[in-house]
N, CA and C of each residue as an Amber inpcrd file, in Angstrom:
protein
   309
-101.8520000  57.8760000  61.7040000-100.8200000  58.6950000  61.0890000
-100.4210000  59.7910000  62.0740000 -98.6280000  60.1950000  61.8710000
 -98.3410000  61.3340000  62.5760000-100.0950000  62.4450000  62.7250000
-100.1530000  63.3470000  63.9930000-100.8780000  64.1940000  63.3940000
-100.4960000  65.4880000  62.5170000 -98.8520000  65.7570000  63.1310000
 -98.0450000  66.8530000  62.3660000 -98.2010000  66.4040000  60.8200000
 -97.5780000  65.1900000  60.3880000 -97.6240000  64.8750000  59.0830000
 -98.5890000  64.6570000  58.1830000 -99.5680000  64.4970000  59.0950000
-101.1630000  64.2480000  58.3780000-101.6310000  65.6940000  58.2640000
-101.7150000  66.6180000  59.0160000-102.0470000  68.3080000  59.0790000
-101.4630000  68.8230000  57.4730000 -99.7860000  68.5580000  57.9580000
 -99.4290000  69.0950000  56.5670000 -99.7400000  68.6020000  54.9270000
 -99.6440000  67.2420000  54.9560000-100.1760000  66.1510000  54.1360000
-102.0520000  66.7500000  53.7750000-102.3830000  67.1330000  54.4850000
-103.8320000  68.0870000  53.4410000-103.6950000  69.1170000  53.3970000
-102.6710000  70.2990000  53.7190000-102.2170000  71.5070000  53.4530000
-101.9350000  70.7220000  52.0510000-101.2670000  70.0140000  51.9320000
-100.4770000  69.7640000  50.3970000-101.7270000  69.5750000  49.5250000
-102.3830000  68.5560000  49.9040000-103.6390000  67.9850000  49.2470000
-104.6910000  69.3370000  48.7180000-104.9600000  70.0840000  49.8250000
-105.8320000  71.1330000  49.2800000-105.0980000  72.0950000  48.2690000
-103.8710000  72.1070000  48.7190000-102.9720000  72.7270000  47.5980000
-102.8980000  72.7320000  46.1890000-103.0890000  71.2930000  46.3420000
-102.8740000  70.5080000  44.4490000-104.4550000  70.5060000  44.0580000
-105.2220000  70.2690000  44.7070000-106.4320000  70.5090000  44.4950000
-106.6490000  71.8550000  43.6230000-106.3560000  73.0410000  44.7330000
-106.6930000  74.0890000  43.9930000-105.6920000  74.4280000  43.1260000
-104.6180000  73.9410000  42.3910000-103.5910000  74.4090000  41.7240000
-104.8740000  73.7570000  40.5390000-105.0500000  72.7360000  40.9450000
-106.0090000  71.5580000  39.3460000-106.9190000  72.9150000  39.2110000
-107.6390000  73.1790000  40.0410000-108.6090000  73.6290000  39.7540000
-108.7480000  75.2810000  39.2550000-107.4130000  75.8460000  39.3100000
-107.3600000  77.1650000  39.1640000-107.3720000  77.2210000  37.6250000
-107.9940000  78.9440000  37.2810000-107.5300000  79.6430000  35.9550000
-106.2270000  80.1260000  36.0930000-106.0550000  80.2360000  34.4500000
-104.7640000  80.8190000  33.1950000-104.4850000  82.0820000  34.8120000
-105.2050000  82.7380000  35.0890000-104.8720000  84.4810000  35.6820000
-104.3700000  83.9060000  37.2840000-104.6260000  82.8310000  37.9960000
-104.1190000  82.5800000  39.4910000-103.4000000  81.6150000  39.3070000
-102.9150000  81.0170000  38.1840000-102.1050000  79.4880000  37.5720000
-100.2960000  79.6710000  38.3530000-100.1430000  80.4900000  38.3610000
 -98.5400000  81.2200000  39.0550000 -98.9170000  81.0200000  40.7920000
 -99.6880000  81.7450000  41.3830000 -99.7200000  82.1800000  42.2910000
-100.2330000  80.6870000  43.4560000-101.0480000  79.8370000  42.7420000
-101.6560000  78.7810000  43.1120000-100.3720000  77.3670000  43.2130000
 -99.8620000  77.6210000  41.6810000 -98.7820000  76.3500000  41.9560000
 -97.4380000  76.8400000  42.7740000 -97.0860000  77.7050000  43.0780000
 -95.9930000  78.5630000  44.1020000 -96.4880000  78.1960000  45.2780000
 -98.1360000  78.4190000  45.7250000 -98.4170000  77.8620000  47.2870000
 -98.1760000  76.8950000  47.1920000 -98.9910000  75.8140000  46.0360000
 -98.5790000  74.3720000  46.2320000 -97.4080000  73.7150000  46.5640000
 -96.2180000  74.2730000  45.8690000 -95.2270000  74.0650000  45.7580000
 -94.2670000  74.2700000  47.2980000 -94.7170000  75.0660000  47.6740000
 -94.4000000  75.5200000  49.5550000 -94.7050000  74.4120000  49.9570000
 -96.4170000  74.0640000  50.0900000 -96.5980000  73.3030000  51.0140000
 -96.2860000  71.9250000  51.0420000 -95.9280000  71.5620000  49.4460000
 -95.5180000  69.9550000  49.2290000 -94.1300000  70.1820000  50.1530000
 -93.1460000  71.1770000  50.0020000 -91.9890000  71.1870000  50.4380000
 -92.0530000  71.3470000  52.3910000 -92.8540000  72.0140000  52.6340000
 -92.9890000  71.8820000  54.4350000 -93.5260000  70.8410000  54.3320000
 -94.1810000  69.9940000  53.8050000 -94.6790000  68.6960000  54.0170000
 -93.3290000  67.5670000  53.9700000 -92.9840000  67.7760000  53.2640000
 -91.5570000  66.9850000  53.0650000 -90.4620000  66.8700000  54.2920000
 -90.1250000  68.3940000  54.9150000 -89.6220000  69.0940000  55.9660000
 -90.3010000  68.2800000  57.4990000 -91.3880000  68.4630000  57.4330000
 -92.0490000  67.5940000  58.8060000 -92.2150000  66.0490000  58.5270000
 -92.3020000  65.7610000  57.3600000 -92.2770000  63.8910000  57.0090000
 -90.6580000  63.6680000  57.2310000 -89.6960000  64.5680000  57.1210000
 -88.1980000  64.2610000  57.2260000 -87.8900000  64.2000000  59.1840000
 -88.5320000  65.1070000  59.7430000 -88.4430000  64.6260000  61.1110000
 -88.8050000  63.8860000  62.0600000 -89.8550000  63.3880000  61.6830000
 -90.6260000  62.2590000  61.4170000 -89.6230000  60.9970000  61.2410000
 -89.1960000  61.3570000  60.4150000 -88.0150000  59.7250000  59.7180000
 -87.2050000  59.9610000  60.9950000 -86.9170000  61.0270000  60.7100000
 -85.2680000  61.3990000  62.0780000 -85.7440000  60.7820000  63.2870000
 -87.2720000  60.9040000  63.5370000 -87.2460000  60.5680000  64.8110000
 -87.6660000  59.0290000  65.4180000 -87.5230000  58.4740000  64.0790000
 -87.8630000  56.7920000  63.8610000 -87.0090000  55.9060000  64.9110000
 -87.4440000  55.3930000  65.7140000 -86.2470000  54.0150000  66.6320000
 -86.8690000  52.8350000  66.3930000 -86.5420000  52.0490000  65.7330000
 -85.0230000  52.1790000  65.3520000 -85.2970000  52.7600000  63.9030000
 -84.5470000  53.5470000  63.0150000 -84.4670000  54.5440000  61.8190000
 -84.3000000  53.1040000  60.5410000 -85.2590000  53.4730000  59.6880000
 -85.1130000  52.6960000  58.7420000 -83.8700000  52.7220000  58.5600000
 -83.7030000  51.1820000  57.6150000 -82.2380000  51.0380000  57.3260000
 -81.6870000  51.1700000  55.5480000 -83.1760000  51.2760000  54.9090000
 -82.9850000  51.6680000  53.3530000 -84.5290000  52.2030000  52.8670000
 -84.2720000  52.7030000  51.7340000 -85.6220000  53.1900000  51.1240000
 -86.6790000  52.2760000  51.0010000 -86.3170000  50.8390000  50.7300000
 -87.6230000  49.9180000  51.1200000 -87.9930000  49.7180000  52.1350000
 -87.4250000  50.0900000  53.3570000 -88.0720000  49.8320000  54.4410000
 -88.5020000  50.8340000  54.9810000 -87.9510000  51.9820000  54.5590000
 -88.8590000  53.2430000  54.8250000 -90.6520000  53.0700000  53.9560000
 -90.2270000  53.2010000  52.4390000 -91.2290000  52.4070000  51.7040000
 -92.1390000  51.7730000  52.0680000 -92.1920000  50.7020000  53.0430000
 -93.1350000  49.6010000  53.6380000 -93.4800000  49.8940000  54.8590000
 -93.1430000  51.1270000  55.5750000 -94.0170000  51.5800000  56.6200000
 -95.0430000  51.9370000  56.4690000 -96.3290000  51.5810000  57.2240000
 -97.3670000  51.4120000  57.3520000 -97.6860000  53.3970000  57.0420000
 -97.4470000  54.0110000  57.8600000 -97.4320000  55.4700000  57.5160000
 -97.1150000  55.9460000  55.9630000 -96.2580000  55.1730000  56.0940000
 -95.5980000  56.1600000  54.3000000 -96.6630000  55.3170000  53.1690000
 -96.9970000  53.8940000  53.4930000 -98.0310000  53.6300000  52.5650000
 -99.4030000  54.3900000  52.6760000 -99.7940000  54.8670000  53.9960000
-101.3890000  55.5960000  53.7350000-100.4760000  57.2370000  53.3460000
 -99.5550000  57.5520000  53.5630000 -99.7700000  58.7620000  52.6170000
 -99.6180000  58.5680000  51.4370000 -99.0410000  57.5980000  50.4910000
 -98.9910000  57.1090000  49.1780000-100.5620000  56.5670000  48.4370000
-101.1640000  56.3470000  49.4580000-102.3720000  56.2660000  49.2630000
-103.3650000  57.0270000  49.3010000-102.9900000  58.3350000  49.9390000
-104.2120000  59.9680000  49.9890000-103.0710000  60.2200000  48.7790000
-101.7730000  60.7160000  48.6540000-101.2900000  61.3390000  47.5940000
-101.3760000  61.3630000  46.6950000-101.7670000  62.3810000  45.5030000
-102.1250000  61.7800000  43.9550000-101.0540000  61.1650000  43.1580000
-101.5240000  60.5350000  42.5920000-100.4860000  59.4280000  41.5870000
 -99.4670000  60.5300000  40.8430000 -99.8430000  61.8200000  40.5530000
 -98.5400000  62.3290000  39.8030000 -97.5140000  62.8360000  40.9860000
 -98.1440000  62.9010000  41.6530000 -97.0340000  63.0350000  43.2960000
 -96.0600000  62.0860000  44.0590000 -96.6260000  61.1290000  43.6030000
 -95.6530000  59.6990000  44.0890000 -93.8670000  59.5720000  43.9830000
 -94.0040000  60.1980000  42.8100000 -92.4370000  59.7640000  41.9940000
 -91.7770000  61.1970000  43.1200000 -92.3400000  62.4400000  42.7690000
 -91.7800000  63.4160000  44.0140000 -91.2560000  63.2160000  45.1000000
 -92.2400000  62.4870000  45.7750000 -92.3150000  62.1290000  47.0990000
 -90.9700000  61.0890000  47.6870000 -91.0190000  60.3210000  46.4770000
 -90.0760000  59.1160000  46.7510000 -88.9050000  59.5750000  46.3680000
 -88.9460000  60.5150000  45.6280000 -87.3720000  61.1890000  45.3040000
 -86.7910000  61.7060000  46.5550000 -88.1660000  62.5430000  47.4170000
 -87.7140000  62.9390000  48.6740000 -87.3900000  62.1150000  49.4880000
 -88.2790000  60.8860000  49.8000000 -87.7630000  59.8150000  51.0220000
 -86.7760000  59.3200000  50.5980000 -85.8240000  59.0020000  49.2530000
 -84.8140000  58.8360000  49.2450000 -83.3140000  59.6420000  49.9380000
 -83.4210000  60.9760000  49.3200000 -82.9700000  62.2520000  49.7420000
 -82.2730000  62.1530000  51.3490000 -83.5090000  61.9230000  51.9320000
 -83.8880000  61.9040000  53.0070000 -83.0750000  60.7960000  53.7860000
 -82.8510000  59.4300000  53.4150000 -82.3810000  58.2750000  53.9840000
 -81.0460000  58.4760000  53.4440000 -80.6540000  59.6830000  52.4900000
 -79.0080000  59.7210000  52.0770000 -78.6920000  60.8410000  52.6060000
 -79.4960000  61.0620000  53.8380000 -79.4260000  62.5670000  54.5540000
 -78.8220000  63.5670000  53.8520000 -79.1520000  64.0070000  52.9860000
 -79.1760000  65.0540000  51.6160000 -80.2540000  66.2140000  52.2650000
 -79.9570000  67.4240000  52.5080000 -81.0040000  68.0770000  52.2910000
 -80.5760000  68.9550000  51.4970000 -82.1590000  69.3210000  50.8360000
 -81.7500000  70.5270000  49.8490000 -81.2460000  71.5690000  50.7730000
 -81.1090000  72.6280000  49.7180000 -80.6670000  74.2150000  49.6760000
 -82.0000000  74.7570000  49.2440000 -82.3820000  75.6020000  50.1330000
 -84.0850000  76.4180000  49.7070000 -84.3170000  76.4110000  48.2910000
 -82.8120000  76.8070000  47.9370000 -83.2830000  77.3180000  46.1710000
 -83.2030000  75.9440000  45.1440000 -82.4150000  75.2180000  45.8940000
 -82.7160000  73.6100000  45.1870000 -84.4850000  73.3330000  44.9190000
 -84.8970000  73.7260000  45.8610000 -86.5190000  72.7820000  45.7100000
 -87.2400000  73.4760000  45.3230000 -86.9450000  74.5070000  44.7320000
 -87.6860000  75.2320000  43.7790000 -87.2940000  75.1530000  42.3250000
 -86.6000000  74.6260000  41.6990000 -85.5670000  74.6320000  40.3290000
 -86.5160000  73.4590000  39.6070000
């Protein structure tokens, strides 16, 4: 795996980890980091794509890269549908607006 994308990819992981694992009193402050780091994770998996030769040519073939399946495979199952919303995004060269990916 990238090492950039794998670095950030357990920034995310330890993220959601401790979001699961936090109390009612750090429950704000914990899913806000999380929420950063899924999104710089997204940000470096998007340059990553950009810098693909030859660049996938649709979301299934982004999908069936060997990379995007082992992060679908560390990522937790309620993260999946996220993720793929993004690699779509991503192949319709859409990027958000900062305040989009927080809403």
């Amino acid at each position: 795996m990238n090492p950039t994308v794998k670095e950030a990819l357990q920034t995310t992981i330890d993220n959601w980890n401790a979001m699961s694992a936090s109390r009612n009193d750090e429950q704000e402050a914990v899913a806000d980091q999380f929420q950063s780091s899924f999104y710089l994770f997204i940000d470096v998996f998007r340059e990553w794509v950009q810098a693909l030769e030859p660049r996938p040519q649709s979301i299934d073939d982004l999908m069936n890269l060997e990379m995007v399946q082992d992060i679908l495979d560390i990522l937790p199952a309620p993260l999946h549908l996220n993720f793929e919303t993004e690699a779509e995004l991503i192949m319709d060269n859409v990027l958000r607006i900062d305040d989009d990916k927080y809403d």
